PDB file of C-alpha atoms and ligand atoms in Angstrom:
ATOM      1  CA  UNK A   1      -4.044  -5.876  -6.613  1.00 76.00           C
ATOM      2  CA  UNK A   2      -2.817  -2.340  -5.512  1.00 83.00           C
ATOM      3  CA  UNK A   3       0.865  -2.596  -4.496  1.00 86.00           C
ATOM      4  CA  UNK A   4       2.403   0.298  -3.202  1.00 91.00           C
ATOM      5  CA  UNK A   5       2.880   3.173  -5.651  1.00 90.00           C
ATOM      6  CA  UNK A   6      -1.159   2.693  -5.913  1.00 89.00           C
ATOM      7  CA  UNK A   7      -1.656   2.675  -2.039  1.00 91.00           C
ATOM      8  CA  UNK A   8       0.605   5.693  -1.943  1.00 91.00           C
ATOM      9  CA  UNK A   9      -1.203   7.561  -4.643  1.00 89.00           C
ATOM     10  CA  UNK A  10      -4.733   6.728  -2.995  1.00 90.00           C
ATOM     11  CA  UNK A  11      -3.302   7.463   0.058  1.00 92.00           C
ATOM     12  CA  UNK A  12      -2.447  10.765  -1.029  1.00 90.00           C
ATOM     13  CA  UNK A  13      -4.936  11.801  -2.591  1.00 88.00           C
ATOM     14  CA  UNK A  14      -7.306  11.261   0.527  1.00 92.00           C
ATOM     15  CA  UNK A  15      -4.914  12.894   2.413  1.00 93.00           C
ATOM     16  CA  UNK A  16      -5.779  16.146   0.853  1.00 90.00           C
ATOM     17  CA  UNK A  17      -8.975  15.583   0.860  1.00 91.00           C
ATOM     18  CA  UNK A  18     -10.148  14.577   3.901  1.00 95.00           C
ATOM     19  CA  UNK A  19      -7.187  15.801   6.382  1.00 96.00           C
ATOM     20  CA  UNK A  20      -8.756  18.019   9.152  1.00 96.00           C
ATOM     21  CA  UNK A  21     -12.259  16.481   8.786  1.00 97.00           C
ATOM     22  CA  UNK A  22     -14.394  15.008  11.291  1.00 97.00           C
ATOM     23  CA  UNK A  23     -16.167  12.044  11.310  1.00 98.00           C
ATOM     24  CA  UNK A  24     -19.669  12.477  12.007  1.00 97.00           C
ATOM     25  CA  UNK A  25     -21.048   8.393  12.360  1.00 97.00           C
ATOM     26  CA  UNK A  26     -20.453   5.587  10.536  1.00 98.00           C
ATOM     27  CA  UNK A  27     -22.230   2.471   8.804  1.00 97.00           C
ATOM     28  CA  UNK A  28     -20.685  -0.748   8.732  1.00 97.00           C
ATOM     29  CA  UNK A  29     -22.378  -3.377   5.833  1.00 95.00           C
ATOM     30  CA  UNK A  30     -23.265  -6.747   7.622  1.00 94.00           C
ATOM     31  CA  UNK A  31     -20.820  -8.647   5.548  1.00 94.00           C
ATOM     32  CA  UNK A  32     -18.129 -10.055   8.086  1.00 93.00           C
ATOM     33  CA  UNK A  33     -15.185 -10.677   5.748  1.00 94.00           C
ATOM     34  CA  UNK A  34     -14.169  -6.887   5.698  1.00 95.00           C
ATOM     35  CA  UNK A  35     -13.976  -5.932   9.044  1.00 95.00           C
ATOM     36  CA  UNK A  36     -11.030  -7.290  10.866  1.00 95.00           C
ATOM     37  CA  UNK A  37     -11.720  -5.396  14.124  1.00 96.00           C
ATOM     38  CA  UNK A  38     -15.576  -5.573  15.572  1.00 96.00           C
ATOM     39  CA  UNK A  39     -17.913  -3.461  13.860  1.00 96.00           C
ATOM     40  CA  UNK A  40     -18.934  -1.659  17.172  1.00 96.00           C
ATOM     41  CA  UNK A  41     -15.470  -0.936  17.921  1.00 97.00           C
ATOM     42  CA  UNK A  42     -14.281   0.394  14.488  1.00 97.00           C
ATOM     43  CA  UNK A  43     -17.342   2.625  15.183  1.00 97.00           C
ATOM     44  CA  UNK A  44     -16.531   3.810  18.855  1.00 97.00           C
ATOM     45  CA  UNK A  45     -12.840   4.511  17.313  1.00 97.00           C
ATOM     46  CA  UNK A  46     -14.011   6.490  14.561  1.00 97.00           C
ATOM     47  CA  UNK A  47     -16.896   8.616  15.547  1.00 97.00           C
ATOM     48  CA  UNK A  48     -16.733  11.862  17.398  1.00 96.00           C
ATOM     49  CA  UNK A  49     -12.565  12.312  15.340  1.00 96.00           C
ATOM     50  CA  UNK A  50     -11.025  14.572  13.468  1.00 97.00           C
ATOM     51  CA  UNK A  51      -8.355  12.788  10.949  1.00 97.00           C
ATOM     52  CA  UNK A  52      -5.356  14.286  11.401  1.00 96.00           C
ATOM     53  CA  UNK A  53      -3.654  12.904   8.308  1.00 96.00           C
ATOM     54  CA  UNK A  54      -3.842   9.696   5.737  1.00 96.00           C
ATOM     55  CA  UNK A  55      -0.745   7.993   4.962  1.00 95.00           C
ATOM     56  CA  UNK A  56       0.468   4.720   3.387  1.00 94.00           C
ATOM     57  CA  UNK A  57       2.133   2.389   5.485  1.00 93.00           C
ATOM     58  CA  UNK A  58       3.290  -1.277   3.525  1.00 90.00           C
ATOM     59  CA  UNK A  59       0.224  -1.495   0.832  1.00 90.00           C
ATOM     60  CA  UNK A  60      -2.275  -0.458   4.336  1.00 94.00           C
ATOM     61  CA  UNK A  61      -3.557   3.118   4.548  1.00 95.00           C
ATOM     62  CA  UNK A  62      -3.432   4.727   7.578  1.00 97.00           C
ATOM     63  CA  UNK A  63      -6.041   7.272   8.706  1.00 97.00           C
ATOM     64  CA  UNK A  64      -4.650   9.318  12.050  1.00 96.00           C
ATOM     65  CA  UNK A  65      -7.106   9.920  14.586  1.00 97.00           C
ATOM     66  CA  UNK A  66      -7.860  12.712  17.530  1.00 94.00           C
ATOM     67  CA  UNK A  67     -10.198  13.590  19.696  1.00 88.00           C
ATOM     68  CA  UNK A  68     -12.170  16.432  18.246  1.00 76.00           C
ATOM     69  CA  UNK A  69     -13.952  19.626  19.891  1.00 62.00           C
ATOM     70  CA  UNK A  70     -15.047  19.362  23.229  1.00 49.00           C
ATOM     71  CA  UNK A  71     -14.634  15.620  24.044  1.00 48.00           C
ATOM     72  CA  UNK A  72     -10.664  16.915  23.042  1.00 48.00           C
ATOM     73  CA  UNK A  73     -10.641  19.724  24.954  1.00 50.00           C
ATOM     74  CA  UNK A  74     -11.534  17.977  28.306  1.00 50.00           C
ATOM     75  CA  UNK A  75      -9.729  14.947  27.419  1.00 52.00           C
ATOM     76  CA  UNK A  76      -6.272  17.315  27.256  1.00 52.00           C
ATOM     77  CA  UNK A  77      -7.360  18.993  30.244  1.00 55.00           C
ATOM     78  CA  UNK A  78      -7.555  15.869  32.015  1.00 53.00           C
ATOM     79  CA  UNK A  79      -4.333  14.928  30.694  1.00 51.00           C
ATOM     80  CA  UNK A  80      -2.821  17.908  32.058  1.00 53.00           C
ATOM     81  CA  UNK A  81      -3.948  17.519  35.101  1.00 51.00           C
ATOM     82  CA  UNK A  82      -2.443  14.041  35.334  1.00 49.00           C
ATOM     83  CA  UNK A  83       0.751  16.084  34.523  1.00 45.00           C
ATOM     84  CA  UNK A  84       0.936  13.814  31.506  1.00 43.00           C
ATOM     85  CA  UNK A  85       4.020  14.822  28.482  1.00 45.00           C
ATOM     86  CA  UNK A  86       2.442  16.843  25.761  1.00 44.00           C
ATOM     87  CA  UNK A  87       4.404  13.921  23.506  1.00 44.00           C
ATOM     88  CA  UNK A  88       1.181  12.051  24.717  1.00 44.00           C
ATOM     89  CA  UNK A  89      -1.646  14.041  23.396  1.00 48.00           C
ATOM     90  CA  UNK A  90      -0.598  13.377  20.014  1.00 58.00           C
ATOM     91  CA  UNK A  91      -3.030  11.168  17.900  1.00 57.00           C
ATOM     92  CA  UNK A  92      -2.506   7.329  19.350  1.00 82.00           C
ATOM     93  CA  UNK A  93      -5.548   5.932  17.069  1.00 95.00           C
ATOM     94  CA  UNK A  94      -5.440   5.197  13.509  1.00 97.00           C
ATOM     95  CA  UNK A  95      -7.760   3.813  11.564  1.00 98.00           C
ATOM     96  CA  UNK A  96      -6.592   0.876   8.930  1.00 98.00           C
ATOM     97  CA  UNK A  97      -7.739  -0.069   5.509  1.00 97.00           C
ATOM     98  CA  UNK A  98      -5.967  -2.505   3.312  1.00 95.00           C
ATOM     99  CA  UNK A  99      -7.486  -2.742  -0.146  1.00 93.00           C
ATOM    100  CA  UNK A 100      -7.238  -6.118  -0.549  1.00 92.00           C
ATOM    101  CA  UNK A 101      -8.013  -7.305  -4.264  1.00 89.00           C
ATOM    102  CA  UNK A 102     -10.502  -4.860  -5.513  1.00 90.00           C
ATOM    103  CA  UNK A 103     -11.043  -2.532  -2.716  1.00 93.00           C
ATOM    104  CA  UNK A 104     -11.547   0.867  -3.063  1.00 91.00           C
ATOM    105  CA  UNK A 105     -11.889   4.356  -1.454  1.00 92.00           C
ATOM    106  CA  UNK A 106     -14.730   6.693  -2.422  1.00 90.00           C
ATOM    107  CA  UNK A 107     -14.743  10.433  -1.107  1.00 91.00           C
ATOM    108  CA  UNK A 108     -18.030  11.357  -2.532  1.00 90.00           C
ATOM    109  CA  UNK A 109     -21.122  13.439  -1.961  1.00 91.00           C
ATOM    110  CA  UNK A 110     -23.688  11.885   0.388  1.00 93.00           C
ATOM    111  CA  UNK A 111     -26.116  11.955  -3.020  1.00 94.00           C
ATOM    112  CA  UNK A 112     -23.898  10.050  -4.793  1.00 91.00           C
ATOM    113  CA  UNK A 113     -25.586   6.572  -5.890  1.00 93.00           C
ATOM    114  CA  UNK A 114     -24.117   3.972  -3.077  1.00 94.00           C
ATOM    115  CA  UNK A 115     -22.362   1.164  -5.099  1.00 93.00           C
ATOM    116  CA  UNK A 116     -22.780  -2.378  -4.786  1.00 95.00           C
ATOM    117  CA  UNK A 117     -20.719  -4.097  -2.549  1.00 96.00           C
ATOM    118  CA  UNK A 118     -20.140  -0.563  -0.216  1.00 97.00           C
ATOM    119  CA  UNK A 119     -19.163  -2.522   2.964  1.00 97.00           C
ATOM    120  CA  UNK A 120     -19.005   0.778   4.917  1.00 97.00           C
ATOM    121  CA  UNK A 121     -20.040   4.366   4.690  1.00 97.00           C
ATOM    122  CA  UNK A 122     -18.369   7.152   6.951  1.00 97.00           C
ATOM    123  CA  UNK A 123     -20.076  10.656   7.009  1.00 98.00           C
ATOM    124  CA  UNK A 124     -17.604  13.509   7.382  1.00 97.00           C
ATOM    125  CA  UNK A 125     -18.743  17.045   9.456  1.00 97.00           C
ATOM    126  CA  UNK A 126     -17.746  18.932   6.084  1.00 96.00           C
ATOM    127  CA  UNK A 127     -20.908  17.036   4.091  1.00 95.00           C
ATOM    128  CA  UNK A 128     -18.438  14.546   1.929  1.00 94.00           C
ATOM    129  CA  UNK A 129     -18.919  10.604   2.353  1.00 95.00           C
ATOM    130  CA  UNK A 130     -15.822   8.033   2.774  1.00 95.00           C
ATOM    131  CA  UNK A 131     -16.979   4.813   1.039  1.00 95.00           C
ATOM    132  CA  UNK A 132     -15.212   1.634   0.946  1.00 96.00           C
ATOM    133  CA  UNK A 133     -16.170  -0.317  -1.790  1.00 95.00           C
ATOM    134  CA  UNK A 134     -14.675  -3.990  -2.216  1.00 95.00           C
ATOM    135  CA  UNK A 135     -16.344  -6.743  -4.723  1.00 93.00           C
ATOM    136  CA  UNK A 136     -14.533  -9.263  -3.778  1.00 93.00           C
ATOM    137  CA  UNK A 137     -14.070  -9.037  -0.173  1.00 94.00           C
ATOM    138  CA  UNK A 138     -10.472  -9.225   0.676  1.00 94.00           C
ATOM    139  CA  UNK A 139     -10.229  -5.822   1.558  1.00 95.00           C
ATOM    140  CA  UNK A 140     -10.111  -5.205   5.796  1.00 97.00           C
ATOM    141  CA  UNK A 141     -11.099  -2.550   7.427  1.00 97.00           C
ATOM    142  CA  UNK A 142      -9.880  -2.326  11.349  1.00 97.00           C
ATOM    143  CA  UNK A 143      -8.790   0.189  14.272  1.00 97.00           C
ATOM    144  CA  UNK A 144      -5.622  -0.280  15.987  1.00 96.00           C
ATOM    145  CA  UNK A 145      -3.499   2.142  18.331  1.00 94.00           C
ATOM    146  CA  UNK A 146       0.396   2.970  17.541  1.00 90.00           C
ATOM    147  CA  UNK A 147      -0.038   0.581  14.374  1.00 91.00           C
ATOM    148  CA  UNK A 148       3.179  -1.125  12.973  1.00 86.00           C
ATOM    149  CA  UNK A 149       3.550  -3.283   9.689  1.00 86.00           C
ATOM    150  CA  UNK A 150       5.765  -5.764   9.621  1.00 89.00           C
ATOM    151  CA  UNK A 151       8.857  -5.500   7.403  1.00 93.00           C
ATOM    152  CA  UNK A 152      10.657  -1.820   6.198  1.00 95.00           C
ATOM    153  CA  UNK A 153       9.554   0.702   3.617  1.00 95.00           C
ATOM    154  CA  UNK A 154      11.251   0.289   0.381  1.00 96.00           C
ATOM    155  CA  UNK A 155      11.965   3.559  -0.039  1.00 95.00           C
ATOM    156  CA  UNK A 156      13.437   4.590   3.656  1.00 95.00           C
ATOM    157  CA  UNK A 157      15.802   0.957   3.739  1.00 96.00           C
ATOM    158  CA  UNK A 158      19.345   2.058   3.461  1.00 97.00           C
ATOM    159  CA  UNK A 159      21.825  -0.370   1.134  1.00 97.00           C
ATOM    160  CA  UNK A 160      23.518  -1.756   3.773  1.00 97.00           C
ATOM    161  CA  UNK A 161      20.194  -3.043   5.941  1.00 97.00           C
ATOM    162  CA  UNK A 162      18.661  -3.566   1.915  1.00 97.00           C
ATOM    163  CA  UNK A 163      21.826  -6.126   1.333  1.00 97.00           C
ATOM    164  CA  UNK A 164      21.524  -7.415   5.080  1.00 96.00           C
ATOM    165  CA  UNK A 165      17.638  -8.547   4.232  1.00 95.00           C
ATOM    166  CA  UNK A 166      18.701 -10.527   1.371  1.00 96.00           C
ATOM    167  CA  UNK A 167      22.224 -11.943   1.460  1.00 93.00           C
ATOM    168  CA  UNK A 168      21.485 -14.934   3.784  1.00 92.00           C
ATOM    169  CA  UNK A 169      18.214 -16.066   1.921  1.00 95.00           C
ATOM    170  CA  UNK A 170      18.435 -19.277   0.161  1.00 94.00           C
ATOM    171  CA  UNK A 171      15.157 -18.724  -1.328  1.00 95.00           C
ATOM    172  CA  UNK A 172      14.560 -16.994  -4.752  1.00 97.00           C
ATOM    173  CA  UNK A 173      14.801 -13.480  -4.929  1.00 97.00           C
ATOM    174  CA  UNK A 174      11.122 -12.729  -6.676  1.00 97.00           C
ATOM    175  CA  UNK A 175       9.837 -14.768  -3.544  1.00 96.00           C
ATOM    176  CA  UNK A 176      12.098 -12.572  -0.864  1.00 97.00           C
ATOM    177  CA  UNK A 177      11.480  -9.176  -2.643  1.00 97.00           C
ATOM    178  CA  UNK A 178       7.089 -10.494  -2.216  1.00 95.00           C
ATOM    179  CA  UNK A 179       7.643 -11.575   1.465  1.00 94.00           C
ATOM    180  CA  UNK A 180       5.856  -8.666   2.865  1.00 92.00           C
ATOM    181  CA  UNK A 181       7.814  -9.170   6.845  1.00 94.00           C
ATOM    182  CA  UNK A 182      11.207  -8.251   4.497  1.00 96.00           C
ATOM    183  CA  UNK A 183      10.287  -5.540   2.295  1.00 95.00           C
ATOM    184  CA  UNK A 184       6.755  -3.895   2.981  1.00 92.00           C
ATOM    185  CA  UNK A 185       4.660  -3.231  -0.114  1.00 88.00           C
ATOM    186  CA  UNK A 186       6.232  -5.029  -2.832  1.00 91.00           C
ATOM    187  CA  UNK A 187       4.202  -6.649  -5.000  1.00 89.00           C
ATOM    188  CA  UNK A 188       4.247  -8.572  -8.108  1.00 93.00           C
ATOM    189  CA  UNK A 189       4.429  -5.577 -11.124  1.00 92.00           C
ATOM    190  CA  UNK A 190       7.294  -3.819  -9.225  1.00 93.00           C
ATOM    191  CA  UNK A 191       9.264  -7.001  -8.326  1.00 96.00           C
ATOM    192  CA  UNK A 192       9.419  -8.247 -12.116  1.00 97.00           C
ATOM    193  CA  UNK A 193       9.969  -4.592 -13.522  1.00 97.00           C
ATOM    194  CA  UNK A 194      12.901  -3.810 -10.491  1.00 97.00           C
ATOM    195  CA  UNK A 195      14.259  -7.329 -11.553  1.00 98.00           C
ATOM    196  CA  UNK A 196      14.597  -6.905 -15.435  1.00 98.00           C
ATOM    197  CA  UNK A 197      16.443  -3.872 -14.599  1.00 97.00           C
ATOM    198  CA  UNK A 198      18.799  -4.972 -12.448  1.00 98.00           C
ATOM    199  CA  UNK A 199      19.181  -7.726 -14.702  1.00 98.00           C
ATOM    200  CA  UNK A 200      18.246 -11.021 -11.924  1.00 98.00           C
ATOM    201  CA  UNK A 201      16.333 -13.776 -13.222  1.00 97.00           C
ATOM    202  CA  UNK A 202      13.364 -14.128 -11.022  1.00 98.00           C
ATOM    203  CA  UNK A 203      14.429 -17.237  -9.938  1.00 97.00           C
ATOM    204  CA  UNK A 204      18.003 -16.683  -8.591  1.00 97.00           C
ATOM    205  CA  UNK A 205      18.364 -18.015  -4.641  1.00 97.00           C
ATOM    206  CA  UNK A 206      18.372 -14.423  -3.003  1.00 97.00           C
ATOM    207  CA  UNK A 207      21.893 -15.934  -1.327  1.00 96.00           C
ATOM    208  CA  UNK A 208      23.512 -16.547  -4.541  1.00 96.00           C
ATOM    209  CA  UNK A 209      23.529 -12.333  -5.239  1.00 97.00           C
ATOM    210  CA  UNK A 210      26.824  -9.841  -4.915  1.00 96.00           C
ATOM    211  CA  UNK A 211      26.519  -7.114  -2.995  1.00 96.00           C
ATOM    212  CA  UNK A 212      27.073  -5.523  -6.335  1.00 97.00           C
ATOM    213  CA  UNK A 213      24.123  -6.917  -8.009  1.00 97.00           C
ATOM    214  CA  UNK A 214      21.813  -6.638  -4.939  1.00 97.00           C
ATOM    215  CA  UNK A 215      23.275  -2.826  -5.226  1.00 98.00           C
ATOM    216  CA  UNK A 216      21.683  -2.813  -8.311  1.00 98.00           C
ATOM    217  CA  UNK A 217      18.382  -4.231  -7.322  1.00 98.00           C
ATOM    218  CA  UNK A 218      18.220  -1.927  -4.476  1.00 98.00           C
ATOM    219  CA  UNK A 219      18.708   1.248  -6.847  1.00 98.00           C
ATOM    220  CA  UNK A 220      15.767  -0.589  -9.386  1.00 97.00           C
ATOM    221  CA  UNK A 221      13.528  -1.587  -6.807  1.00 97.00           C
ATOM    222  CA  UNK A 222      13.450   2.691  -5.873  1.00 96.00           C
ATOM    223  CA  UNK A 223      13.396   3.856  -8.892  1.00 95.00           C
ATOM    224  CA  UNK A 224      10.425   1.866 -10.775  1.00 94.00           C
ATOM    225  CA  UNK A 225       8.287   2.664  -7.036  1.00 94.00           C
ATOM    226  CA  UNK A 226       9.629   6.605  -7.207  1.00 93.00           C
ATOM    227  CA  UNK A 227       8.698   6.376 -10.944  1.00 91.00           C
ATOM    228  CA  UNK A 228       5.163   4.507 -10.538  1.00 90.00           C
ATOM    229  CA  UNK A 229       4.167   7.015  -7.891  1.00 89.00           C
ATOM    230  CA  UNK A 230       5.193   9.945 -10.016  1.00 87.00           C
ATOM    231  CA  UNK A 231       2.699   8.316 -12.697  1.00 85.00           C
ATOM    232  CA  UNK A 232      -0.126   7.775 -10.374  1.00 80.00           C
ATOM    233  CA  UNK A 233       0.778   3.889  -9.933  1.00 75.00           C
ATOM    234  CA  UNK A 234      -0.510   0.928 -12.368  1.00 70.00           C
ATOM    235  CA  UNK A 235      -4.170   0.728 -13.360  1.00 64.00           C
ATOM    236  CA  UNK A 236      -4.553  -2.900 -13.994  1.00 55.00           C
ATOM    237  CA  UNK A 237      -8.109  -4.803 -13.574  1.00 47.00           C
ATOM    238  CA  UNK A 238     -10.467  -2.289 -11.673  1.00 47.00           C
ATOM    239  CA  UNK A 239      -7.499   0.044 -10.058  1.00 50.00           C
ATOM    240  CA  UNK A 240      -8.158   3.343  -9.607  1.00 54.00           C
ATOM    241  CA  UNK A 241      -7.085   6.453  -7.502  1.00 59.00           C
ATOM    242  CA  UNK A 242      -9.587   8.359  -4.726  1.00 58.00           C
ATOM    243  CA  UNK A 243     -10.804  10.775  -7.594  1.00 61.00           C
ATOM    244  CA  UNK A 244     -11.220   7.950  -9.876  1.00 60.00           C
ATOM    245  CA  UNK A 245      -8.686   8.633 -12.203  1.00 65.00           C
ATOM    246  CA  UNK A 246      -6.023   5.652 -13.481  1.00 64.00           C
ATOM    247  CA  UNK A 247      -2.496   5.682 -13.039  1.00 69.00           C
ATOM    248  CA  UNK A 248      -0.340   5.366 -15.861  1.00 67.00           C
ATOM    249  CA  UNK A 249       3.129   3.609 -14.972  1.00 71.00           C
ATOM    250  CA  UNK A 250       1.431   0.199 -17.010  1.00 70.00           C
ATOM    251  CA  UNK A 251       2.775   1.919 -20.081  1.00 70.00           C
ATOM    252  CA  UNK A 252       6.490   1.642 -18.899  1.00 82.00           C
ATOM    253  CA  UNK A 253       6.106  -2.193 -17.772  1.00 91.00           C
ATOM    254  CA  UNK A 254       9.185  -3.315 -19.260  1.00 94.00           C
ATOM    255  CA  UNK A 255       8.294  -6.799 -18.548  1.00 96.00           C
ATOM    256  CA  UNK A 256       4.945  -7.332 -16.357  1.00 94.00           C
ATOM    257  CA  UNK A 257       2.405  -8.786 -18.627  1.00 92.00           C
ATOM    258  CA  UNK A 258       4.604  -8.693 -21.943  1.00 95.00           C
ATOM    259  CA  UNK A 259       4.684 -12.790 -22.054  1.00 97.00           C
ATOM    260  CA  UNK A 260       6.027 -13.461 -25.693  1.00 97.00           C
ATOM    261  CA  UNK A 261       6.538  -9.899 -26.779  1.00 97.00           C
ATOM    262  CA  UNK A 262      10.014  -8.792 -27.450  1.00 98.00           C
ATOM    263  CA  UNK A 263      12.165  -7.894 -24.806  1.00 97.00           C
ATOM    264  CA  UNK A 264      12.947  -3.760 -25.332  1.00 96.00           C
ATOM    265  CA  UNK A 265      16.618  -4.342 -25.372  1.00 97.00           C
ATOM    266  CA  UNK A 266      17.387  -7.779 -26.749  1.00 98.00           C
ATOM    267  CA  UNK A 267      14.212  -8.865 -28.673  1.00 98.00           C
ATOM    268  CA  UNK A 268      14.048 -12.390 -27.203  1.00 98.00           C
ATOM    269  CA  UNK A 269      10.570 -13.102 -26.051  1.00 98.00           C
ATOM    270  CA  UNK A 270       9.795 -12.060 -22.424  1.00 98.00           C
ATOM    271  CA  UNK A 271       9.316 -15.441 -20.808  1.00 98.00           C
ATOM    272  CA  UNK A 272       6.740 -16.344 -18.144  1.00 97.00           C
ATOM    273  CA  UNK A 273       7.129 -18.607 -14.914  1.00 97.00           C
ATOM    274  CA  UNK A 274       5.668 -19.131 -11.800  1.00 96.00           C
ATOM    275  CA  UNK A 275       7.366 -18.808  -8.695  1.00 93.00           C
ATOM    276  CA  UNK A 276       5.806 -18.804  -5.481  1.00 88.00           C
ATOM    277  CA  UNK A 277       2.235 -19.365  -6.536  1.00 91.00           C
ATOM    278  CA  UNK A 278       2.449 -15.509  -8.654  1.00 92.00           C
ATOM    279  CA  UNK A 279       3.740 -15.179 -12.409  1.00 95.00           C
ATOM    280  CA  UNK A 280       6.984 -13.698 -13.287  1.00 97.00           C
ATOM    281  CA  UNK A 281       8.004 -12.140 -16.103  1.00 98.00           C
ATOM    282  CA  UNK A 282      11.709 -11.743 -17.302  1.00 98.00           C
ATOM    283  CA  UNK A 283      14.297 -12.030 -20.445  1.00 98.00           C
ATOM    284  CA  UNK A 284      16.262 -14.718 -20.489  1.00 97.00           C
ATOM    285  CA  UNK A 285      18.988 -12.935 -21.909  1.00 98.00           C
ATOM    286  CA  UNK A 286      19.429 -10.007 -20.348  1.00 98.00           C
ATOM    287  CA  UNK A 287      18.474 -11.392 -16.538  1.00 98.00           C
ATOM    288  CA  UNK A 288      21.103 -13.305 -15.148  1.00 95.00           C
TER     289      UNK A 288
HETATM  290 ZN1  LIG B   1      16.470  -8.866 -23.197  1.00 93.67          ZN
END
């Protein structure tokens, strides 16, 4: 599953490909599962905009919409005239994807061979297709205006909120640092690796932490995302980035998916639990 250095990576990438663009119409597959908003209304949103910008927002990304050419042009007029703030002619309308399992992002030539499983199809003005292509269906597509995530961004929390989120949780801190309305964008890989380096045991009640050692996991948790997004994020199962390329931070897992290897500092077998229904990885040694 993406988790946020991927979403950020994709997210960039079609940000510098697609920014400025307009959307020309849109097809919407007749599978159900991916659409979270209703199929007409994803298209109404969509058609006729120009996307201002793509951005990553928790694991969703976030496409910025305006009003494009004339239908623009007469809706600022009108806004004008109403003597409404320039603050509100700014983009209100985003379109939302969330990746899901296996979802991805295509920019691609309208020749391009359509995949199985492409649940929608947008056509840009500039000739390029966006295709959103999801296997197994637990990607979601929808439209929303002014859209909020819950939780805060990992890498905009300050210490002092970051220690705030955790110190009165009794339950263990690999479950807090997944719970997605703490921390947005989280995910398995990134919770194990921050973990191992700020030396917690997976299983340690999020309560139970010193300020000094949830110091440390705040410093871990930003440097293995800053580092992951440097490397183009993880490519595990079928992950890859808008140009199709894989990431590369899977080589520095220190302890995600090493289950009986040696631990890089100690040599003790990397040990393997579950904890809230996801695996965890982590040296028994060096994770207190
Ligand atoms: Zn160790």
């Amino acid at each position: 599953m993406p988790e946020l250095p991927e979403v950020e990576t994709i997210a960039r990438g079609l940000a510098a490909r697609v920014t400025g663009d307009v959307i020309e119409s849109v097809w919407l597959g007749s599978k159900p599962e991916p659409l979270k908003s209703p199929a007409a209304k994803i298209a109404a949103t969509l058609e006729g905009k120009r996307i201002t910008g793509v951005r990553r927002v928790g694991k969703h990304i976030v496409f910025d919409l305006e009003l494009n050419g004339r239908a623009g042009i007469e809706s600022k007029r009108k806004r004008r005239s109403l003597g409404t703030n320039m603050r509100h002619t700014k983009s209100v309308e985003q379109w939302i994807v969330h990746l899901g399992m296996t979802g991805r992002m295509l920019v691609c030539s309208p020749h391009a061979q359509i995949e199985k499983h492409t649940h929608a199809i947008v056509k840009l003005v500039s000739g390029k297709e966006l295709r959103f292509v999801d296997p197994r269906r637990f990607g979601r597509l929808s439209v929303a205006t002014d859209f909020q995530a819950a939780g805060t961004e990992p890498l905009e929390i300050e210490l002092r909120s970051f220690v705030d989120l955790f110190r009165t949780r009794k339950t263990a801190i690999k479950g807090a640092l997944l719970n997605q309305k703490l921390l947005r964008g989280v995910g398995n890989i990134y919770a194990d690796e921050a973990l191992f380096r700020a030396g917690i045991r997976p299983r340690r009640s999020a309560g139970s932490l010193t300020r000094e050692k949830l110091r440390k996991l705040y410093l871990a948790v930003q440097e293995v995302l800053k580092e992951a997004i440097m490397l183009g994020g993880s490519s595990i199962s079928d992950y890859v980035d808008s140009n199709g390329d894989e990431g590369s931070f899977q080589l520095q897992h220190r302890v995600y998916g090493r289950a009986g290897e040696p631990c890089l500092i100690c040599k003790t077998p990397i040990k393997r639990i579950v904890i809230v229904g996801r695996s965890s990885h982590y040296c028994r040694k060096c994770q207190i």
